[in-house]
């Protein structure tokens, strides 16, 4: 006698186990590490370490110092100094007047009166005057801005897309786009000016490797 045939679909085969090669690739790409951890650096001793991606604060494993990891948003007048390994956003109506700002990335649509140190990017899309030195890894002035920096700007990479007044020092390249204009002196390893861009000041090209500016994280 024939056995009755079943109408149910055949069972789904189990997924093939990860091979040593695929696991190794995941480790090399840092998928697990990037998904669950983020980088932190101690303000006091400079020790770099990993912490949970959702952590709001941490203590340095080396010296025990407290480190804030929170993002900060300013949408009114503030006089409190900022010291965090998170990001800082200054809204259009925001005005920060403090002794210093230390953060990862800074995005400014308002006004700053403070010495700024960013381990990442400092992006400005504002009009008016900025008081205080800027130290960052990448310095960007976006289209639509018209900003005067009354103190020097120090960066490792500069991208000018609008009108800027001030003195710029870069240990790497400076790009002035077709809508960009710099009224001031520029010192850099290289300066590229697209058609339509302007540099109204001295251009000083520095040869050889330059030391990283303080606070650039490089």
Coordinates of C-alpha atoms in Angstrom, one line a residue:
X1 CA 0.0 0.0 0.0
X2 CA 1.1 3.5 -0.8
X3 CA 1.5 6.0 2.0
X4 CA -0.9 9.0 1.7
X5 CA 1.0 12.1 0.3
X6 CA 1.1 15.3 2.4
X7 CA 0.1 18.6 0.9
X8 CA 2.3 20.6 3.3
X9 CA 5.3 22.3 1.8
X10 CA 8.7 20.7 2.4
X11 CA 10.5 21.9 5.5
X12 CA 12.8 25.0 5.1
X13 CA 16.4 23.9 5.3
X14 CA 18.4 25.3 8.2
X15 CA 20.7 28.2 7.3
X16 CA 24.3 27.2 6.7
X17 CA 26.5 28.0 9.7
X18 CA 28.9 30.9 9.4
X19 CA 32.2 29.7 8.2
X20 CA 35.4 30.8 9.8
X21 CA 36.0 33.0 6.7
X22 CA 32.8 34.9 7.0
X23 CA 33.2 35.4 10.8
X24 CA 36.7 36.7 10.2
X25 CA 35.4 39.2 7.6
X26 CA 32.8 40.5 10.0
X27 CA 35.5 40.9 12.7
X28 CA 37.8 42.7 10.2
X29 CA 35.0 45.1 9.1
X30 CA 34.2 45.8 12.8
X31 CA 30.5 45.2 12.3
X32 CA 29.8 44.0 15.8
X33 CA 32.0 46.7 17.3
X34 CA 30.5 49.5 15.3
X35 CA 26.9 48.4 16.0
X36 CA 27.2 48.2 19.8
X37 CA 30.1 50.5 20.7
X38 CA 31.3 54.0 20.1
X39 CA 34.7 55.7 20.6
X40 CA 35.4 57.9 23.6
X41 CA 38.5 59.8 24.7
X42 CA 39.4 61.2 28.1
X43 CA 39.7 64.9 28.3
X44 CA 42.3 64.6 31.1
X45 CA 44.7 61.9 30.1
X46 CA 43.8 61.4 26.4
X47 CA 43.1 57.7 26.8
X48 CA 40.9 56.3 24.0
X49 CA 38.5 53.5 24.7
X50 CA 35.1 52.0 23.6
X51 CA 31.8 52.4 25.4
X52 CA 28.2 51.4 24.8
X53 CA 26.6 53.2 22.0
X54 CA 23.6 54.3 24.1
X55 CA 25.8 55.5 27.1
X56 CA 25.3 59.1 28.2
X57 CA 28.5 59.2 30.2
X58 CA 31.5 57.2 31.1
X59 CA 34.5 57.1 33.4
X60 CA 38.0 56.8 32.0
X61 CA 39.4 53.3 32.6
X62 CA 42.9 54.8 33.1
X63 CA 42.4 57.8 35.3
X64 CA 38.8 57.5 36.4
X65 CA 37.8 61.0 35.1
X66 CA 34.1 61.6 34.3
X67 CA 33.3 62.0 30.6
X68 CA 30.0 63.3 29.3
X69 CA 28.8 61.6 26.0
X70 CA 25.6 63.5 25.6
X71 CA 24.6 65.6 22.6
X72 CA 23.8 69.3 23.4
X73 CA 21.3 71.5 21.6
X74 CA 21.2 75.3 22.0
X75 CA 18.1 77.2 20.9
X76 CA 18.3 80.3 23.1
X77 CA 21.0 82.3 24.9
X78 CA 23.3 80.2 27.0
X79 CA 26.4 81.1 29.0
X80 CA 27.3 77.6 30.2
X81 CA 30.6 76.1 28.9
X82 CA 30.2 72.8 27.1
X83 CA 32.5 69.8 27.6
X84 CA 31.2 66.6 26.0
X85 CA 32.3 63.8 23.6
X86 CA 28.9 64.1 22.0
X87 CA 27.8 66.6 19.3
X88 CA 26.7 70.2 19.7
X89 CA 23.9 71.9 17.6
X90 CA 23.3 75.6 17.9
X91 CA 20.0 76.5 16.3
X92 CA 19.3 79.7 14.4
X93 CA 18.0 81.5 17.5
X94 CA 20.7 80.0 19.6
X95 CA 23.5 82.2 21.0
X96 CA 26.3 80.6 23.1
X97 CA 28.5 83.0 25.1
X98 CA 30.9 80.9 27.2
X99 CA 34.6 80.4 27.9
X100 CA 34.9 77.2 25.8
X101 CA 33.2 74.4 23.8
X102 CA 34.7 70.9 23.6
X103 CA 32.8 68.4 21.6
X104 CA 32.9 65.8 18.8
X105 CA 31.0 67.5 15.9
X106 CA 29.7 71.1 16.0
X107 CA 26.9 72.4 13.8
X108 CA 26.2 76.2 14.1
X109 CA 23.2 78.1 12.7
X110 CA 23.4 80.8 15.3
X111 CA 26.1 82.7 17.1
X112 CA 29.1 81.5 19.2
X113 CA 31.3 83.5 21.5
X114 CA 33.7 80.8 22.8
X115 CA 36.9 79.0 22.0
X116 CA 35.8 75.8 20.2
X117 CA 37.7 72.5 20.1
X118 CA 36.1 69.7 18.0
X119 CA 37.6 66.3 17.5
X120 CA 35.4 66.0 14.4
X121 CA 33.7 68.5 12.1
X122 CA 32.8 72.2 12.7
X123 CA 30.1 73.2 10.3
X124 CA 28.8 76.7 10.0
X125 CA 25.6 77.9 8.2
X126 CA 25.1 81.3 9.8
X127 CA 25.5 85.0 9.3
X128 CA 27.3 87.4 11.7
X129 CA 30.5 87.3 13.7
X130 CA 32.1 84.4 15.6
X131 CA 34.3 85.2 18.5
X132 CA 36.9 82.7 19.7
X133 CA 39.5 80.4 18.1
X134 CA 38.2 77.3 16.2
X135 CA 40.2 74.1 16.4
X136 CA 38.7 71.1 14.5
X137 CA 39.4 68.3 12.2
X138 CA 37.2 69.4 9.3
X139 CA 36.0 73.0 8.9
X140 CA 33.1 73.6 6.6
X141 CA 31.2 76.9 5.8
X142 CA 28.0 75.9 3.9
X143 CA 26.2 77.7 1.2
X144 CA 24.1 80.6 2.3
X145 CA 26.4 81.6 5.1
X146 CA 28.2 85.0 5.5
X147 CA 30.3 84.7 8.6
X148 CA 33.3 86.6 10.0
X149 CA 35.7 84.7 12.3
X150 CA 37.4 87.3 14.5
X151 CA 40.0 84.8 15.7
X152 CA 42.0 82.2 13.8
X153 CA 40.6 79.0 12.5
X154 CA 42.8 75.8 12.8
X155 CA 41.8 72.7 10.9
X156 CA 43.2 69.7 9.0
X157 CA 40.7 70.0 6.1
X158 CA 38.8 73.1 5.0
X159 CA 35.8 73.4 2.7
X160 CA 34.5 76.9 1.9
X161 CA 31.2 77.1 0.1
X162 CA 30.2 80.7 1.1
X163 CA 31.6 84.1 2.1
X164 CA 34.1 83.9 5.0
X165 CA 36.2 86.6 6.6
X166 CA 39.1 85.5 8.8
X167 CA 42.5 83.8 9.0
X168 CA 42.6 80.1 8.2
X169 CA 45.4 77.6 9.1
X170 CA 45.1 74.1 7.6
X171 CA 47.5 71.2 8.0
X172 CA 45.9 69.7 4.9
X173 CA 44.0 71.0 1.8
X174 CA 41.7 74.1 1.5
X175 CA 38.9 74.0 -1.1
X176 CA 37.1 77.2 -2.1
X177 CA 34.1 76.3 -4.2
X178 CA 32.5 78.3 -6.9
X179 CA 30.3 80.1 -4.4
X180 CA 33.0 80.5 -1.8
X181 CA 35.1 83.5 -0.9
X182 CA 37.7 84.0 1.7
X183 CA 38.6 87.5 2.8
X184 CA 41.8 86.9 4.8
X185 CA 45.0 85.0 4.8
X186 CA 45.1 81.2 4.2
X187 CA 48.0 79.0 5.2
X188 CA 47.7 75.4 4.1
X189 CA 49.4 72.4 2.4
X190 CA 47.3 73.1 -0.7
X191 CA 44.7 75.6 -1.8
X192 CA 42.2 74.8 -4.6
X193 CA 40.0 77.6 -6.0
X194 CA 37.1 76.6 -8.3
X195 CA 36.0 78.9 -11.1
X196 CA 34.0 81.7 -9.4
X197 CA 35.7 81.3 -6.0
X198 CA 37.7 84.0 -4.5
X199 CA 40.7 84.4 -2.2
X200 CA 41.2 88.0 -1.1
X201 CA 44.3 87.7 1.0
X202 CA 47.7 86.0 1.1
X203 CA 48.1 82.3 0.2
X204 CA 50.9 80.5 2.1
X205 CA 51.6 77.0 0.9
X206 CA 53.4 75.0 3.6
X207 CA 55.5 72.0 2.4
X208 CA 56.2 68.9 4.5
X209 CA 54.1 67.3 7.2
X210 CA 52.6 69.7 9.6
X211 CA 51.9 68.9 13.3
X212 CA 48.2 68.4 14.1
X213 CA 46.6 71.5 15.7
X214 CA 45.5 71.0 19.3
X215 CA 42.0 69.4 19.5
X216 CA 41.9 68.0 16.0
X217 CA 42.2 64.4 17.3
X218 CA 44.8 63.5 14.6

